[in-house]
Short mmCIF file of C-alpha atoms and ligand atoms in Angstrom, two decimals:
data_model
loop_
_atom_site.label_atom_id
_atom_site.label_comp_id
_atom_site.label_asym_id
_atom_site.label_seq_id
_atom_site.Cartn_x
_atom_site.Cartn_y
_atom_site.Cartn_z
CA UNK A 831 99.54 130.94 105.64
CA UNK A 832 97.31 127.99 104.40
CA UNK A 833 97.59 124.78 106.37
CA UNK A 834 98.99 123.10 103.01
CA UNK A 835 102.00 124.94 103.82
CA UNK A 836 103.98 122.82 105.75
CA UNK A 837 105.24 124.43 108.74
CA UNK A 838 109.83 124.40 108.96
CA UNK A 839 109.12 122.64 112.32
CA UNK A 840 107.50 119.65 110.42
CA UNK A 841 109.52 118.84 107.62
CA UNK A 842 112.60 119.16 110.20
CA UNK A 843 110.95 116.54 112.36
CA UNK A 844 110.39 114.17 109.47
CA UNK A 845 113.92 114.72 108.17
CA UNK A 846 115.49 113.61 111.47
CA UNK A 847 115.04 110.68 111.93
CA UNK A 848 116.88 107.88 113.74
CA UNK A 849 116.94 103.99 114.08
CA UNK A 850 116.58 102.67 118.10
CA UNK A 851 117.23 99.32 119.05
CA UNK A 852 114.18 97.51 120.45
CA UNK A 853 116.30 95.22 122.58
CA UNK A 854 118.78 97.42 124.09
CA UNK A 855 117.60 100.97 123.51
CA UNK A 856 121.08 102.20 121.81
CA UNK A 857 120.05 104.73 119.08
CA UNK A 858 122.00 104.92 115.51
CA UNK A 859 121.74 107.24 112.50
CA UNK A 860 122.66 104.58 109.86
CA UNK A 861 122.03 101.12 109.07
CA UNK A 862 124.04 98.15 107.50
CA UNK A 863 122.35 95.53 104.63
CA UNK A 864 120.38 93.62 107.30
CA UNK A 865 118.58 96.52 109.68
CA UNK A 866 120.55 95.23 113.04
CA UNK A 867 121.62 97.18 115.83
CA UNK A 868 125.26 97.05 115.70
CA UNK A 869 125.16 96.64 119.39
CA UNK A 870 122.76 93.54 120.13
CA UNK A 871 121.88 92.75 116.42
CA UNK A 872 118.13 93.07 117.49
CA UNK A 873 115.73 94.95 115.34
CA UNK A 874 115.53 98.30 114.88
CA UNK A 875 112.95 101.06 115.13
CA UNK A 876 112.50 104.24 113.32
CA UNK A 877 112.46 107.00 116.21
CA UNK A 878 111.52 111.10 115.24
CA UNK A 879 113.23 112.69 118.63
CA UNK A 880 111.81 116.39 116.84
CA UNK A 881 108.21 115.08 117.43
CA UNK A 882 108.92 114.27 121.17
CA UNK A 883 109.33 118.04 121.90
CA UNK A 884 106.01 118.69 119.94
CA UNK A 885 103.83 121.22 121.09
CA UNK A 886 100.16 120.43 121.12
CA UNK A 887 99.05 122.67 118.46
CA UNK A 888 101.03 120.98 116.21
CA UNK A 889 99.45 117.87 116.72
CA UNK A 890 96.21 119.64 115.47
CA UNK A 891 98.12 121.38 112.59
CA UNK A 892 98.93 117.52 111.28
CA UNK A 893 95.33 116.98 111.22
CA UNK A 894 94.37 119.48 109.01
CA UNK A 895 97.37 119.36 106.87
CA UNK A 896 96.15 115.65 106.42
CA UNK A 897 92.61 116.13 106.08
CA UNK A 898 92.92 119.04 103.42
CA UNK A 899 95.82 116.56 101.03
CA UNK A 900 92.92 114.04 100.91
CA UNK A 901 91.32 116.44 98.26
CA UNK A 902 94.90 117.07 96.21
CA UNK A 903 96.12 115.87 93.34
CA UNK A 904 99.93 115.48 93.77
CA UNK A 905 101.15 111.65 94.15
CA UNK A 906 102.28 112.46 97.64
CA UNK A 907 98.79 113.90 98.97
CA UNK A 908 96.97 111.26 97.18
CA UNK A 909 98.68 108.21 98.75
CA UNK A 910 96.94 106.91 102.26
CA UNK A 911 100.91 106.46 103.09
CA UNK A 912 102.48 109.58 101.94
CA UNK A 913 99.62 111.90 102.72
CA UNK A 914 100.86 110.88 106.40
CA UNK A 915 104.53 112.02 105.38
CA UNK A 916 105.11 114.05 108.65
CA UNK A 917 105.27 111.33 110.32
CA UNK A 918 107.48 109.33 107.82
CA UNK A 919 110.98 109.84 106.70
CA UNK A 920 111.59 112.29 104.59
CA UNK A 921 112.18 111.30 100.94
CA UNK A 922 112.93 113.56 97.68
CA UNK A 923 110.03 113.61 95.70
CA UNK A 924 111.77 111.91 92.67
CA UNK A 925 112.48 108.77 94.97
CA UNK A 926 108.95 108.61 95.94
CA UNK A 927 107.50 105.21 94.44
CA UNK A 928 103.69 105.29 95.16
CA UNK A 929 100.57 103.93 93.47
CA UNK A 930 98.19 105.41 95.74
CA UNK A 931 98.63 103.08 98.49
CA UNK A 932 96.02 102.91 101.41
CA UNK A 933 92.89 105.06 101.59
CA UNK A 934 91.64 101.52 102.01
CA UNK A 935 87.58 101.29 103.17
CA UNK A 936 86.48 101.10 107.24
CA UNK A 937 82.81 99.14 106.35
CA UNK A 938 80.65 98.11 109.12
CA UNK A 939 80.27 94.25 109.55
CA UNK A 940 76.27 94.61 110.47
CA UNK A 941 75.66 90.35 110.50
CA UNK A 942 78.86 89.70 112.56
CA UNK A 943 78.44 92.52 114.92
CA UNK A 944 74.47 91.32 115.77
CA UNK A 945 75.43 87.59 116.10
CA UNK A 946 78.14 88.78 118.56
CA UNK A 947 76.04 91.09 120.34
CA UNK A 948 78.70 94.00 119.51
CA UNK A 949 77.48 97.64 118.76
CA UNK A 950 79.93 98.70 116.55
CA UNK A 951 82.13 96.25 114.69
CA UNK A 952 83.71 97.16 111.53
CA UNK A 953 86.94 95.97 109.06
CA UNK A 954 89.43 98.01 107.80
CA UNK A 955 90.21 96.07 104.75
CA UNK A 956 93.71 96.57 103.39
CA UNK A 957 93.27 93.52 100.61
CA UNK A 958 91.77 96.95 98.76
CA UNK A 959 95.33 97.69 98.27
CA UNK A 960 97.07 98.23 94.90
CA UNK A 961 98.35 94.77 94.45
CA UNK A 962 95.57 93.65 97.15
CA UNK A 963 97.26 93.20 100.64
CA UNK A 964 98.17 95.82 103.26
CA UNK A 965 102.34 95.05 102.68
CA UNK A 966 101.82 97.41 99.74
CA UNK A 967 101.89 100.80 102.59
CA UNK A 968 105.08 99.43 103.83
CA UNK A 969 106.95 98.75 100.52
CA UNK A 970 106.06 102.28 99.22
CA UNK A 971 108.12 103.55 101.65
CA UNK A 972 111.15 101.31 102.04
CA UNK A 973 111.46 100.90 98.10
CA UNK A 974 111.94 104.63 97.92
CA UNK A 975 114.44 104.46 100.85
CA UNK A 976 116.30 101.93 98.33
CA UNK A 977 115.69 104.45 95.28
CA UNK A 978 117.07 107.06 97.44
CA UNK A 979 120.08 104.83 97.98
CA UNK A 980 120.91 104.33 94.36
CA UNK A 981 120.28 100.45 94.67
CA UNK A 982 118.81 98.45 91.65
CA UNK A 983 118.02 95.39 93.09
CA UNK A 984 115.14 94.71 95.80
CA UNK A 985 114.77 91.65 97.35
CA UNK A 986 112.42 89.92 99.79
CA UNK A 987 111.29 86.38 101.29
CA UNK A 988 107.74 85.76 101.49
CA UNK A 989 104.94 83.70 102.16
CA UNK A 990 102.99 85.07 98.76
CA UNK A 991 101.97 89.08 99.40
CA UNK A 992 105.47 90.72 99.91
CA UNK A 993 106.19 88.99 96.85
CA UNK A 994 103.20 90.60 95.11
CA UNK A 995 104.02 93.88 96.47
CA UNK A 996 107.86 94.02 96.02
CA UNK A 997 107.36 93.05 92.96
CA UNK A 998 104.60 95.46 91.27
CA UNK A 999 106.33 98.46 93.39
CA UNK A 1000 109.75 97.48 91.49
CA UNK A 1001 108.48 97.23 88.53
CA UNK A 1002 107.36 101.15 88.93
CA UNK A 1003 110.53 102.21 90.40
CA UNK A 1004 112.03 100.54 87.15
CA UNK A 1005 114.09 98.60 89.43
CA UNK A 1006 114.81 94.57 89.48
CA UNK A 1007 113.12 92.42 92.06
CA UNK A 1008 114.34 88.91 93.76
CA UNK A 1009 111.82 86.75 95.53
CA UNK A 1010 112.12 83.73 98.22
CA UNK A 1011 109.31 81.57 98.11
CA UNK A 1012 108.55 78.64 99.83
CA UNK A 1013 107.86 75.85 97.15
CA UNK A 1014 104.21 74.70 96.79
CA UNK A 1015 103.27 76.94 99.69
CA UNK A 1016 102.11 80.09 97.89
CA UNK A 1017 98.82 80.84 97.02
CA UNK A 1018 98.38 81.00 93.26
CA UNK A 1019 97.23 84.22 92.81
CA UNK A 1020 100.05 85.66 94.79
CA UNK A 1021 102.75 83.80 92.64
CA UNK A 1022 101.17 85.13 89.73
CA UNK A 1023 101.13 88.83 90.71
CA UNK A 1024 105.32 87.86 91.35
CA UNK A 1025 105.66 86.67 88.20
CA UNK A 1026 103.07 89.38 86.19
CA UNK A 1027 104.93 92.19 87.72
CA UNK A 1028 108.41 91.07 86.14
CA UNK A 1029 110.32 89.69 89.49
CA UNK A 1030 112.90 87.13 89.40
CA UNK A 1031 111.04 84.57 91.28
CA UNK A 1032 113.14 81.35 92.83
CA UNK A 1033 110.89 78.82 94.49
CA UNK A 1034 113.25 77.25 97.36
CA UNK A 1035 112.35 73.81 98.95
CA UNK A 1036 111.91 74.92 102.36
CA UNK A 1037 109.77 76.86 104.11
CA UNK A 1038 109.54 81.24 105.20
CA UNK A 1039 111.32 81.10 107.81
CA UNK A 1040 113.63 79.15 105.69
CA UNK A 1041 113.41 81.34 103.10
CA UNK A 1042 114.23 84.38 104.89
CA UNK A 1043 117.27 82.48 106.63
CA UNK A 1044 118.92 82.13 103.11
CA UNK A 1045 118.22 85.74 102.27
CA UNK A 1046 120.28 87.04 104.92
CA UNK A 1047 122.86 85.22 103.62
CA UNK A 1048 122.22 86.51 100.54
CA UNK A 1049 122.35 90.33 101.07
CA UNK A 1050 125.53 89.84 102.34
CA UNK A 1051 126.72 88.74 98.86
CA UNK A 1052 124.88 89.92 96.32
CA UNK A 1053 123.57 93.87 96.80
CA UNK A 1054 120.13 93.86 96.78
CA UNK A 1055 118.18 95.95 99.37
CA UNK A 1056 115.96 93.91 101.73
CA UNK A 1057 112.69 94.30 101.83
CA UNK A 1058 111.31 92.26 104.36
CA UNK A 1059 109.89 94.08 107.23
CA UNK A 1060 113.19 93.38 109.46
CA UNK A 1061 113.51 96.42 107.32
CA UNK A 1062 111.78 99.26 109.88
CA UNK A 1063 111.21 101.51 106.90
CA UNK A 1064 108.52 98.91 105.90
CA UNK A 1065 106.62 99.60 109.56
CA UNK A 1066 106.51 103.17 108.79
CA UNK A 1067 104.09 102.79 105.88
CA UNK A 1068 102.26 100.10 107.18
CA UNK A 1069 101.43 102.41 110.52
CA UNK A 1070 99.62 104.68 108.56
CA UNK A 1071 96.95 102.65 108.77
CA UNK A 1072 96.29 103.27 112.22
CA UNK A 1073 96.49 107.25 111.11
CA UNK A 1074 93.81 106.09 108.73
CA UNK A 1075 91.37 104.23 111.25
CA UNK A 1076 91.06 107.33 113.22
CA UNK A 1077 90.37 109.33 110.28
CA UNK A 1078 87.59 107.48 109.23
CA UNK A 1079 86.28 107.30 112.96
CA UNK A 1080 86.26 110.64 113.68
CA UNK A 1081 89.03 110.74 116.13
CA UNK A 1082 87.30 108.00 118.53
CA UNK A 1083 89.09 105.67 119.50
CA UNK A 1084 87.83 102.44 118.80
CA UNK A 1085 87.89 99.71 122.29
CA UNK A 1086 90.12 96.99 120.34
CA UNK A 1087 91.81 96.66 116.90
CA UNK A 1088 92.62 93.08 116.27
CA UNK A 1089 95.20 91.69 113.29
CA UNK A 1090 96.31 88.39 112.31
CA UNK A 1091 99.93 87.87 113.49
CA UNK A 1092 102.60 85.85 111.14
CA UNK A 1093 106.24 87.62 111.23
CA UNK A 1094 104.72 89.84 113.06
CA UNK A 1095 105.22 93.28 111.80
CA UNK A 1096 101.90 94.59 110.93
CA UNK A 1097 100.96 94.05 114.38
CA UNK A 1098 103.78 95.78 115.62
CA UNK A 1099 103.48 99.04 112.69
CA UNK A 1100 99.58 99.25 113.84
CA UNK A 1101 100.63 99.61 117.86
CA UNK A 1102 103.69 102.59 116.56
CA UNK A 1103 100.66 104.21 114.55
CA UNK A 1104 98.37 104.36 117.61
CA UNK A 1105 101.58 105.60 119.95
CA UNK A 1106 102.99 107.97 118.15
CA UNK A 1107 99.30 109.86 118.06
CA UNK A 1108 98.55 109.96 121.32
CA UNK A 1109 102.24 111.41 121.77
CA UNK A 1110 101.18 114.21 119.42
CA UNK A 1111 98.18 114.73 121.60
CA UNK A 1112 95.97 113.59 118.86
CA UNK A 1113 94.20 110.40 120.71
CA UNK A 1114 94.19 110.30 124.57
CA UNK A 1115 94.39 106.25 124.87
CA UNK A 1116 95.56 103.35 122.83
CA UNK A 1117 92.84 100.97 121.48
CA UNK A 1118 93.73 97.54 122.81
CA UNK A 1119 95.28 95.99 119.85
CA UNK A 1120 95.23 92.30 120.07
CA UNK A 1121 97.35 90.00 117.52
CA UNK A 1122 95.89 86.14 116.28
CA UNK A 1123 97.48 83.46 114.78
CA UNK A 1124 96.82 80.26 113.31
CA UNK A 1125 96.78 77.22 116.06
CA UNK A 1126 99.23 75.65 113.77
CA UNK A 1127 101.45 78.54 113.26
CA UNK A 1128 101.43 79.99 117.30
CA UNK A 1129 104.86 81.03 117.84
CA UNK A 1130 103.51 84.50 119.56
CA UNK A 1131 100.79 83.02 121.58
CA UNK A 1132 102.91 80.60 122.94
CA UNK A 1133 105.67 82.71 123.82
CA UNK A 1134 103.25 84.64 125.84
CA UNK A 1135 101.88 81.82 127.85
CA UNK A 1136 105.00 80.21 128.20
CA UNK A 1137 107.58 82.86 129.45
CA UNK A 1138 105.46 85.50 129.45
CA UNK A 1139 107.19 87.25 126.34
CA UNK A 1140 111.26 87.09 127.28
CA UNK A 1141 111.88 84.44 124.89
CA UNK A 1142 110.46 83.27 121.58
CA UNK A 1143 109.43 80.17 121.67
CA UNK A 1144 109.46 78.71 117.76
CA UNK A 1145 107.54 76.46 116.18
CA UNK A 1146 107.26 74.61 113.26
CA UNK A 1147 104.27 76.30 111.21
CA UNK A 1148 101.46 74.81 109.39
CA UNK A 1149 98.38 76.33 108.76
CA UNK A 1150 96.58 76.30 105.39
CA UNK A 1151 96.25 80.13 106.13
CA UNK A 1152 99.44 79.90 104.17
CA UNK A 1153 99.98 84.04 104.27
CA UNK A 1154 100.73 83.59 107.97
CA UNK A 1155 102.46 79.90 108.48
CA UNK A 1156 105.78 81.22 110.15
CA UNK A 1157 107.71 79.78 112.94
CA UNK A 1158 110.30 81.80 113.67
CA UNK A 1159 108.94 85.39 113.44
CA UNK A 1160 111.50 88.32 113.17
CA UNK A 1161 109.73 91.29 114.85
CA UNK A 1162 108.43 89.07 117.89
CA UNK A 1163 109.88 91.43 120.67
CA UNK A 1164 108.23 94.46 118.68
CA UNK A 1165 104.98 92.78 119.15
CA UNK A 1166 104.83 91.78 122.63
CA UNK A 1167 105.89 95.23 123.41
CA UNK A 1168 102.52 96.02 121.62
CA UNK A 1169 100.72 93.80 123.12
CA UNK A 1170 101.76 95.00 126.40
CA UNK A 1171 101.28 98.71 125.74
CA UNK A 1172 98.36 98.22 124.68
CA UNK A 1173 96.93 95.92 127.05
CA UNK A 1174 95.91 93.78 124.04
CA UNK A 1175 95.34 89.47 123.91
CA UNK A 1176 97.29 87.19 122.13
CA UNK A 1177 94.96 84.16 120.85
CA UNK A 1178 95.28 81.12 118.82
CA UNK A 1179 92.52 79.94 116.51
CA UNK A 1180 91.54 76.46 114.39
CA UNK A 1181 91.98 75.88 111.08
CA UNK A 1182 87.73 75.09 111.15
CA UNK A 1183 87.23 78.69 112.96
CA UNK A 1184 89.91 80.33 110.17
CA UNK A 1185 86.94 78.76 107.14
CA UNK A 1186 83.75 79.64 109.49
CA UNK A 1187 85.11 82.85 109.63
CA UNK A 1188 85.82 83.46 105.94
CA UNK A 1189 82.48 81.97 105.09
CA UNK A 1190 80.59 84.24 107.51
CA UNK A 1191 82.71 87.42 106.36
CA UNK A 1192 82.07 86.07 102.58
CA UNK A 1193 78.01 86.05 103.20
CA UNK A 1194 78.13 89.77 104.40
CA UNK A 1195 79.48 90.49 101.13
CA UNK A 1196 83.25 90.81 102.63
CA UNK A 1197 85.85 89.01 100.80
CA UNK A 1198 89.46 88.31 102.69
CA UNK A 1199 92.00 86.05 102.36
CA UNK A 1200 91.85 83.00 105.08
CA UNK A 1201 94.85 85.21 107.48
CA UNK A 1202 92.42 87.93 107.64
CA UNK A 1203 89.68 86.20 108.63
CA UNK A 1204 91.72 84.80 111.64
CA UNK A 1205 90.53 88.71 112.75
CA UNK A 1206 86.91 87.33 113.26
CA UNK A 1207 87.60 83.87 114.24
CA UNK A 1208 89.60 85.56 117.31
CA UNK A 1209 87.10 88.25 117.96
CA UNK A 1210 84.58 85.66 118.85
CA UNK A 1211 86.99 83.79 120.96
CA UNK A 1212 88.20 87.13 122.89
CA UNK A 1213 83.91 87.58 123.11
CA UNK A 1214 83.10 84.07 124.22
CA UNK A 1215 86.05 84.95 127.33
CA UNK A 1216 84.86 88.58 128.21
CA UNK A 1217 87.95 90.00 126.76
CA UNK A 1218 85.86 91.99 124.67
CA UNK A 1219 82.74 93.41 125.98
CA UNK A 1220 79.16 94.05 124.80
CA UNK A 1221 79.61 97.56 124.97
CA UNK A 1222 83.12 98.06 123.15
CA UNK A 1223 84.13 98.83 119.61
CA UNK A 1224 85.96 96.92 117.37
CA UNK A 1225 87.86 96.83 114.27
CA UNK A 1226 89.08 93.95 112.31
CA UNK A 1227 92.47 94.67 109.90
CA UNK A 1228 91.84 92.56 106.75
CA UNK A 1229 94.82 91.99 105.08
CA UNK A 1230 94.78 90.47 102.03
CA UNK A 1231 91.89 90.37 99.12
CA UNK A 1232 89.64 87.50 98.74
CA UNK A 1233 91.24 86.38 95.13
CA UNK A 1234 94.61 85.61 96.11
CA UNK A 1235 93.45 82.68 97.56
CA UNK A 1236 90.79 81.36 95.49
CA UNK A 1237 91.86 77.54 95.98
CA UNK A 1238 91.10 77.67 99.25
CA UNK A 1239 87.62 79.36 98.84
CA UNK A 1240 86.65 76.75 96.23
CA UNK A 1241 87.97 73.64 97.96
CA UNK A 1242 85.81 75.14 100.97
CA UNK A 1243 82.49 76.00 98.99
CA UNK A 1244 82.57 74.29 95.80
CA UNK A 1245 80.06 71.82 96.66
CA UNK A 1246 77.56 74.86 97.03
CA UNK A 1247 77.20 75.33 93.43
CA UNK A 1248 74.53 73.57 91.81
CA UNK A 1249 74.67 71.21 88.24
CA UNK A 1250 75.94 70.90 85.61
CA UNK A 1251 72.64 71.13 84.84
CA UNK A 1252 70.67 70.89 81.01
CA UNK A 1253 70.81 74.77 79.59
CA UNK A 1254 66.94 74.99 79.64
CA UNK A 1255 65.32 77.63 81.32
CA UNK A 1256 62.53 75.35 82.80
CA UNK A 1257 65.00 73.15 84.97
CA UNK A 1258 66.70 76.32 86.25
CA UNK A 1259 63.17 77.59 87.18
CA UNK A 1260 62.39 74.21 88.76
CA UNK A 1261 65.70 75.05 91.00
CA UNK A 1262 65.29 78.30 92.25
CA UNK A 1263 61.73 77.27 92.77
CA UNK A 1264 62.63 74.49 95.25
CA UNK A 1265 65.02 77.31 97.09
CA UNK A 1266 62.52 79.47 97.27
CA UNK A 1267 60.35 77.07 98.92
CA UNK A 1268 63.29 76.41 101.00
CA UNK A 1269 64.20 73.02 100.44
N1 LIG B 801 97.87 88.70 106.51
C1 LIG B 801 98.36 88.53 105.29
C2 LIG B 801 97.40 88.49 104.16
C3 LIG B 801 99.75 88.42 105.07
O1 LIG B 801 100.22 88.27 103.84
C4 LIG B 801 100.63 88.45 106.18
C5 LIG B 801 102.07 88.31 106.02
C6 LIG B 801 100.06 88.63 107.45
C7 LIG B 801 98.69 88.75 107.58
C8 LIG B 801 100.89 88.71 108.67
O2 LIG B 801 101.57 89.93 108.77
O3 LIG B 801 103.85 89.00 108.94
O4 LIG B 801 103.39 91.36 109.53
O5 LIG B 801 102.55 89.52 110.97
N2 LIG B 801 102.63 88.03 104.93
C9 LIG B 801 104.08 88.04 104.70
C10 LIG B 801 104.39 87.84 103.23
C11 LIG B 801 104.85 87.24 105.64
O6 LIG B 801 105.48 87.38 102.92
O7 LIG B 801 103.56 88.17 102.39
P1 LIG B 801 102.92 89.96 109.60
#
């Protein structure tokens, strides 16, 4: 048989799936409009209880099943989500709405990792994403789970990059999108992808968490499938990233793997990545995946200093990392259990380390959106404590591409650029002279 064939055993493992409350454990095979257990009305997870009873070989089988897709050319094999579709639930072909998603670059950070002493420090930068941010992984999947439903409306709120994202993957699925956004508080370039990509966009005076308050509401009166990532279909395609990582490392584990944290799924999707491959065998240990947020926008941090992670502890959020500035974020519990699992930190950093960062990351030739360079700002924090030590691997999740957020870039570096100057090729000269001299 070749190991493209996909073995009974795996496409029945896939196919099974089931939705487990994180709060109280009790497991159900359906969902209702806003992805609650019906129980506790916490969130829920997607659960495969076929893979539990694994054996080990199969584990390995995945791998090369994986491995060989990377050089297909069906949809499915060529996606960095769906290539991973063992381990995702299964869809019919037809509903499958993908654009290629993932198979994002791992690049080494050689500048950052010297100043911070590190030997191996690298970013795995999901801006490199179809409509340039990591949410793109998790939409492919739940958007098909709506296409599979027979809905024609999608809806999400959003803080600028779900917008994108629900929005372009709508558009393919010839389906209608609604987006929340928090007046004045998007970044440009993400309101323009919204409104490029055909969604209906309404601007609401209020903030995400705001936002996302109304759109519960809102599902329950008008059917349109949520696609926020209280939805846990959206975690499954964003863990694939973690599926990735170890691909492009070989199968070594790396020490830590550090995210920004705003509503707090990606965080979470990452830490279900890692788990469920060491419970196929496939990695012996979990990196230590540590979460950062902006100082202004803490929510998580604080929660874990002050009660340890039983109760959230909100806040109002204001960052000008405006992909992240959330309060009141839904899939807390998911990411303390993260956290915890993992043995990873939970930090807090400036709005001044958020721009060193970004500058620093921008001179390497590395382009992010201010949220993702939170990563680097909180790497040298978790450095500067001993969290992370001389000797350990890292690698830094940037989320979101360096033009969605050009405002902030230019505001930050605009008084770098020299003139205007007269258009005469002597003056110039007489420029890069005096910087060559150094002056
Ligand atoms: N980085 C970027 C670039 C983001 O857009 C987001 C979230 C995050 C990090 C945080 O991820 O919420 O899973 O903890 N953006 C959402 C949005 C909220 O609406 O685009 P998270």
């Amino acid at each position: 048989m070749k190991t493209t064939d996909n073995p009974a055993r795996v496409e029945q493992a896939s196919a099974g799936h089931l939705l487990k409350c994180v709060h109280c454990g009790m497991v159900q095979s359906t969902v209702d409009r806003m992805f609650r257990c019906t129980q506790c009305n916490e969130l829920l997870e997607v659960v495969y209880p076929l893979l539990a009873e694994a054996p080990r070989e199969f584990g390995l089988r995945l791998r090369e099943i994986w491995k060989e897709r990377r050089t297909g050319t069906l949809p499915e094999d060529i996606s960095g989500v769906w290539r991973f579709r063992e381990l995702l639930p299964a869809i019919q072909r037809n509903n499958m709405i993908t654009m290629c998603e993932g198979n994002t670059p791992l690049v080494k950070l050689t500048r950052a990792a010297r100043e911070l002493g590190l030997p191996e420090l690298r970013a795995k930068h999901q801006g490199m994403n179809p409509t340039g941010s990591f949410k793109d992984t998790g939409i492919s999947v739940a958007i098909s789970m709506a296409k599979a439903e027979g809905y024609s409306f999608v809806c999400c709120a959003s803080t600028g990059n779900t917008s994108a994202s629900v929005a372009a993957y709508a558009a393919r699925a010839e389906m209608k999108s609604i987006v929340l956004l928090p007046a004045g508080q998007v970044a440009s370039g993400k309101l323009a992808q919204a409104i490029e990509y055909g969604a209906h966009v309404l601007q609401l005076h209020t903030d995400f968490d705001g936002c996302l308050n109304v759109l519960h509401d809102v599902v329950h009166r008008f059917p349109a499938y949520l696609l926020n990532s209280l939805n846990p279909y959206r975690l499954e395609g964003q863990k694939t990233v973690a599926f990735e990582i170890m691909e492009q490392m070989d199968w070594n584990v790396p020490d830590h793997v550090i995210v920004p944290g705003g509503n707090l799924a990606n965080g979470s999707a990452l830490g279900k990545g890692f788990q469920e491959l060491r419970e196929l065998g496939l990695i012996r240990n979990l990196p230590k995946i540590s979460i950062i947020q902006a100082a202004g926008a803490n929510p998580l941090v604080r929660t874990m200093r002050e009660n340890g992670g039983n109760a959230l502890v909100r806040v109002n959020a204001e960052t000008r990392a405006t992909a992240i500035r959330i309060g009141n974020p839904a899939s807390w519990r998911k990411a303390v259990a993260v956290l915890n699992n993992s043995g990873g930190a939970c930090e807090d950093v400036t709005e001044k380390e958020i721009a060193q960062a970004k500058a620093e990351l921008g001179s390497e030739g590395i382009g992010c959106e201010p949220a993702s360079a939170a990563t680097l700002a909180g790497l040298k924090k978790l450095v500067r404590s001993g969290f992370v030590k001389a000797n350990e691997s890292v690698v830094l999740v940037l989320t979101g591409h360096t033009l969605k957020d050009v405002d902030y870039m230019l505001q930050a570096q605009i008084n770098r650029v020299i003139g205007p100057m007269p258009a005469d090729a002597a003056a110039v000269v007489a420029v890069l002279e005096r910087i060559h001299a150094g002056n």
